[in-house]
């Protein structure tokens, strides 16, 4: 799914016009970009956390790390045909 598809799906599900949904989508991604690039983490409950981390100890380069939240992780594991409870017993 790309940004345009996100915007169109948002419009369809919420009743917003396509123009409103596009503006909302663009603002959301702009906000996330600004916050993450400033070094602040973004935690979206039930979805996951975006964190900016250094690439290496001596490097000035940084990378964005995404840690999925438990509901997202559980959902993707169920879709892959895994039973999340049986993994814990191994």
mmCIF file of C-alpha atoms in Angstrom:
data_model
loop_
_atom_site.group_PDB
_atom_site.id
_atom_site.type_symbol
_atom_site.label_atom_id
_atom_site.label_comp_id
_atom_site.label_asym_id
_atom_site.label_seq_id
_atom_site.Cartn_x
_atom_site.Cartn_y
_atom_site.Cartn_z
ATOM 1 C CA UNK A 1 0.000 0.000 0.000
ATOM 2 C CA UNK A 2 1.390 3.385 -0.926
ATOM 3 C CA UNK A 3 0.576 6.857 0.423
ATOM 4 C CA UNK A 4 -2.089 7.501 -2.228
ATOM 5 C CA UNK A 5 -3.830 4.235 -1.383
ATOM 6 C CA UNK A 6 -3.719 5.117 2.327
ATOM 7 C CA UNK A 7 -5.373 8.435 1.540
ATOM 8 C CA UNK A 8 -8.090 6.885 -0.657
ATOM 9 C CA UNK A 9 -8.847 4.168 1.898
ATOM 10 C CA UNK A 10 -9.018 6.772 4.660
ATOM 11 C CA UNK A 11 -11.507 8.802 2.593
ATOM 12 C CA UNK A 12 -13.664 5.752 1.904
ATOM 13 C CA UNK A 13 -13.705 4.547 5.521
ATOM 14 C CA UNK A 14 -14.267 7.909 7.195
ATOM 15 C CA UNK A 15 -16.485 9.786 4.758
ATOM 16 C CA UNK A 16 -13.869 12.509 4.283
ATOM 17 C CA UNK A 17 -13.459 13.908 0.785
ATOM 18 C CA UNK A 18 -10.425 12.642 -1.105
ATOM 19 C CA UNK A 19 -8.863 16.109 -0.802
ATOM 20 C CA UNK A 20 -9.381 16.148 2.990
ATOM 21 C CA UNK A 21 -8.007 12.626 3.356
ATOM 22 C CA UNK A 22 -4.971 13.510 1.220
ATOM 23 C CA UNK A 23 -4.291 16.591 3.363
ATOM 24 C CA UNK A 24 -4.675 14.551 6.555
ATOM 25 C CA UNK A 25 -2.366 11.801 5.258
ATOM 26 C CA UNK A 26 0.282 14.319 4.189
ATOM 27 C CA UNK A 27 0.122 16.118 7.535
ATOM 28 C CA UNK A 28 0.390 12.857 9.472
ATOM 29 C CA UNK A 29 3.521 11.777 7.584
ATOM 30 C CA UNK A 30 5.010 15.272 7.858
ATOM 31 C CA UNK A 31 4.405 15.262 11.617
ATOM 32 C CA UNK A 32 5.943 11.793 12.027
ATOM 33 C CA UNK A 33 8.961 12.851 9.955
ATOM 34 C CA UNK A 34 9.501 16.019 11.996
ATOM 35 C CA UNK A 35 9.189 14.292 15.366
ATOM 36 C CA UNK A 36 11.362 11.272 14.500
ATOM 37 C CA UNK A 37 14.061 13.381 12.811
ATOM 38 C CA UNK A 38 14.258 15.582 15.923
ATOM 39 C CA UNK A 39 15.309 12.505 17.896
ATOM 40 C CA UNK A 40 12.009 11.983 19.687
ATOM 41 C CA UNK A 41 10.367 8.531 19.629
ATOM 42 C CA UNK A 42 6.862 8.085 18.312
ATOM 43 C CA UNK A 43 4.780 5.485 20.128
ATOM 44 C CA UNK A 44 1.440 4.585 18.570
ATOM 45 C CA UNK A 45 -0.425 2.398 21.033
ATOM 46 C CA UNK A 46 -1.434 -0.932 19.523
ATOM 47 C CA UNK A 47 0.760 -0.369 16.467
ATOM 48 C CA UNK A 48 4.380 0.210 17.420
ATOM 49 C CA UNK A 49 7.227 2.593 18.176
ATOM 50 C CA UNK A 50 9.560 4.500 15.853
ATOM 51 C CA UNK A 51 12.956 5.359 17.378
ATOM 52 C CA UNK A 52 15.971 7.171 15.924
ATOM 53 C CA UNK A 53 19.217 5.367 16.848
ATOM 54 C CA UNK A 54 22.888 5.776 15.940
ATOM 55 C CA UNK A 55 24.102 3.336 13.263
ATOM 56 C CA UNK A 56 27.376 2.595 15.037
ATOM 57 C CA UNK A 57 29.097 3.783 18.191
ATOM 58 C CA UNK A 58 31.602 5.972 16.350
ATOM 59 C CA UNK A 59 29.235 7.065 13.585
ATOM 60 C CA UNK A 60 27.272 10.277 13.322
ATOM 61 C CA UNK A 61 24.767 8.561 11.028
ATOM 62 C CA UNK A 62 21.414 7.553 12.463
ATOM 63 C CA UNK A 63 18.766 5.025 11.461
ATOM 64 C CA UNK A 64 15.086 4.677 12.176
ATOM 65 C CA UNK A 65 14.074 1.552 14.060
ATOM 66 C CA UNK A 66 10.487 0.323 14.176
ATOM 67 C CA UNK A 67 9.395 -1.995 16.976
ATOM 68 C CA UNK A 68 5.930 -3.427 16.396
ATOM 69 C CA UNK A 69 3.505 -3.388 19.300
ATOM 70 C CA UNK A 70 2.056 -6.610 20.660
ATOM 71 C CA UNK A 71 -1.322 -6.353 18.840
ATOM 72 C CA UNK A 72 0.409 -5.833 15.469
ATOM 73 C CA UNK A 73 2.935 -8.582 16.145
ATOM 74 C CA UNK A 74 0.183 -11.006 17.208
ATOM 75 C CA UNK A 75 -1.918 -10.156 14.146
ATOM 76 C CA UNK A 76 0.949 -10.764 11.704
ATOM 77 C CA UNK A 77 1.905 -14.023 13.415
ATOM 78 C CA UNK A 78 -1.685 -15.306 13.167
ATOM 79 C CA UNK A 79 -1.763 -14.397 9.464
ATOM 80 C CA UNK A 80 1.433 -16.384 8.913
ATOM 81 C CA UNK A 81 -0.326 -19.420 10.355
ATOM 82 C CA UNK A 82 1.584 -19.428 13.610
ATOM 83 C CA UNK A 83 -0.012 -20.054 16.957
ATOM 84 C CA UNK A 84 1.548 -17.398 19.229
ATOM 85 C CA UNK A 85 0.986 -19.518 22.334
ATOM 86 C CA UNK A 86 2.755 -22.615 21.013
ATOM 87 C CA UNK A 87 5.957 -20.610 20.337
ATOM 88 C CA UNK A 88 6.301 -19.795 24.031
ATOM 89 C CA UNK A 89 6.277 -23.483 24.966
ATOM 90 C CA UNK A 90 9.275 -24.339 22.764
#
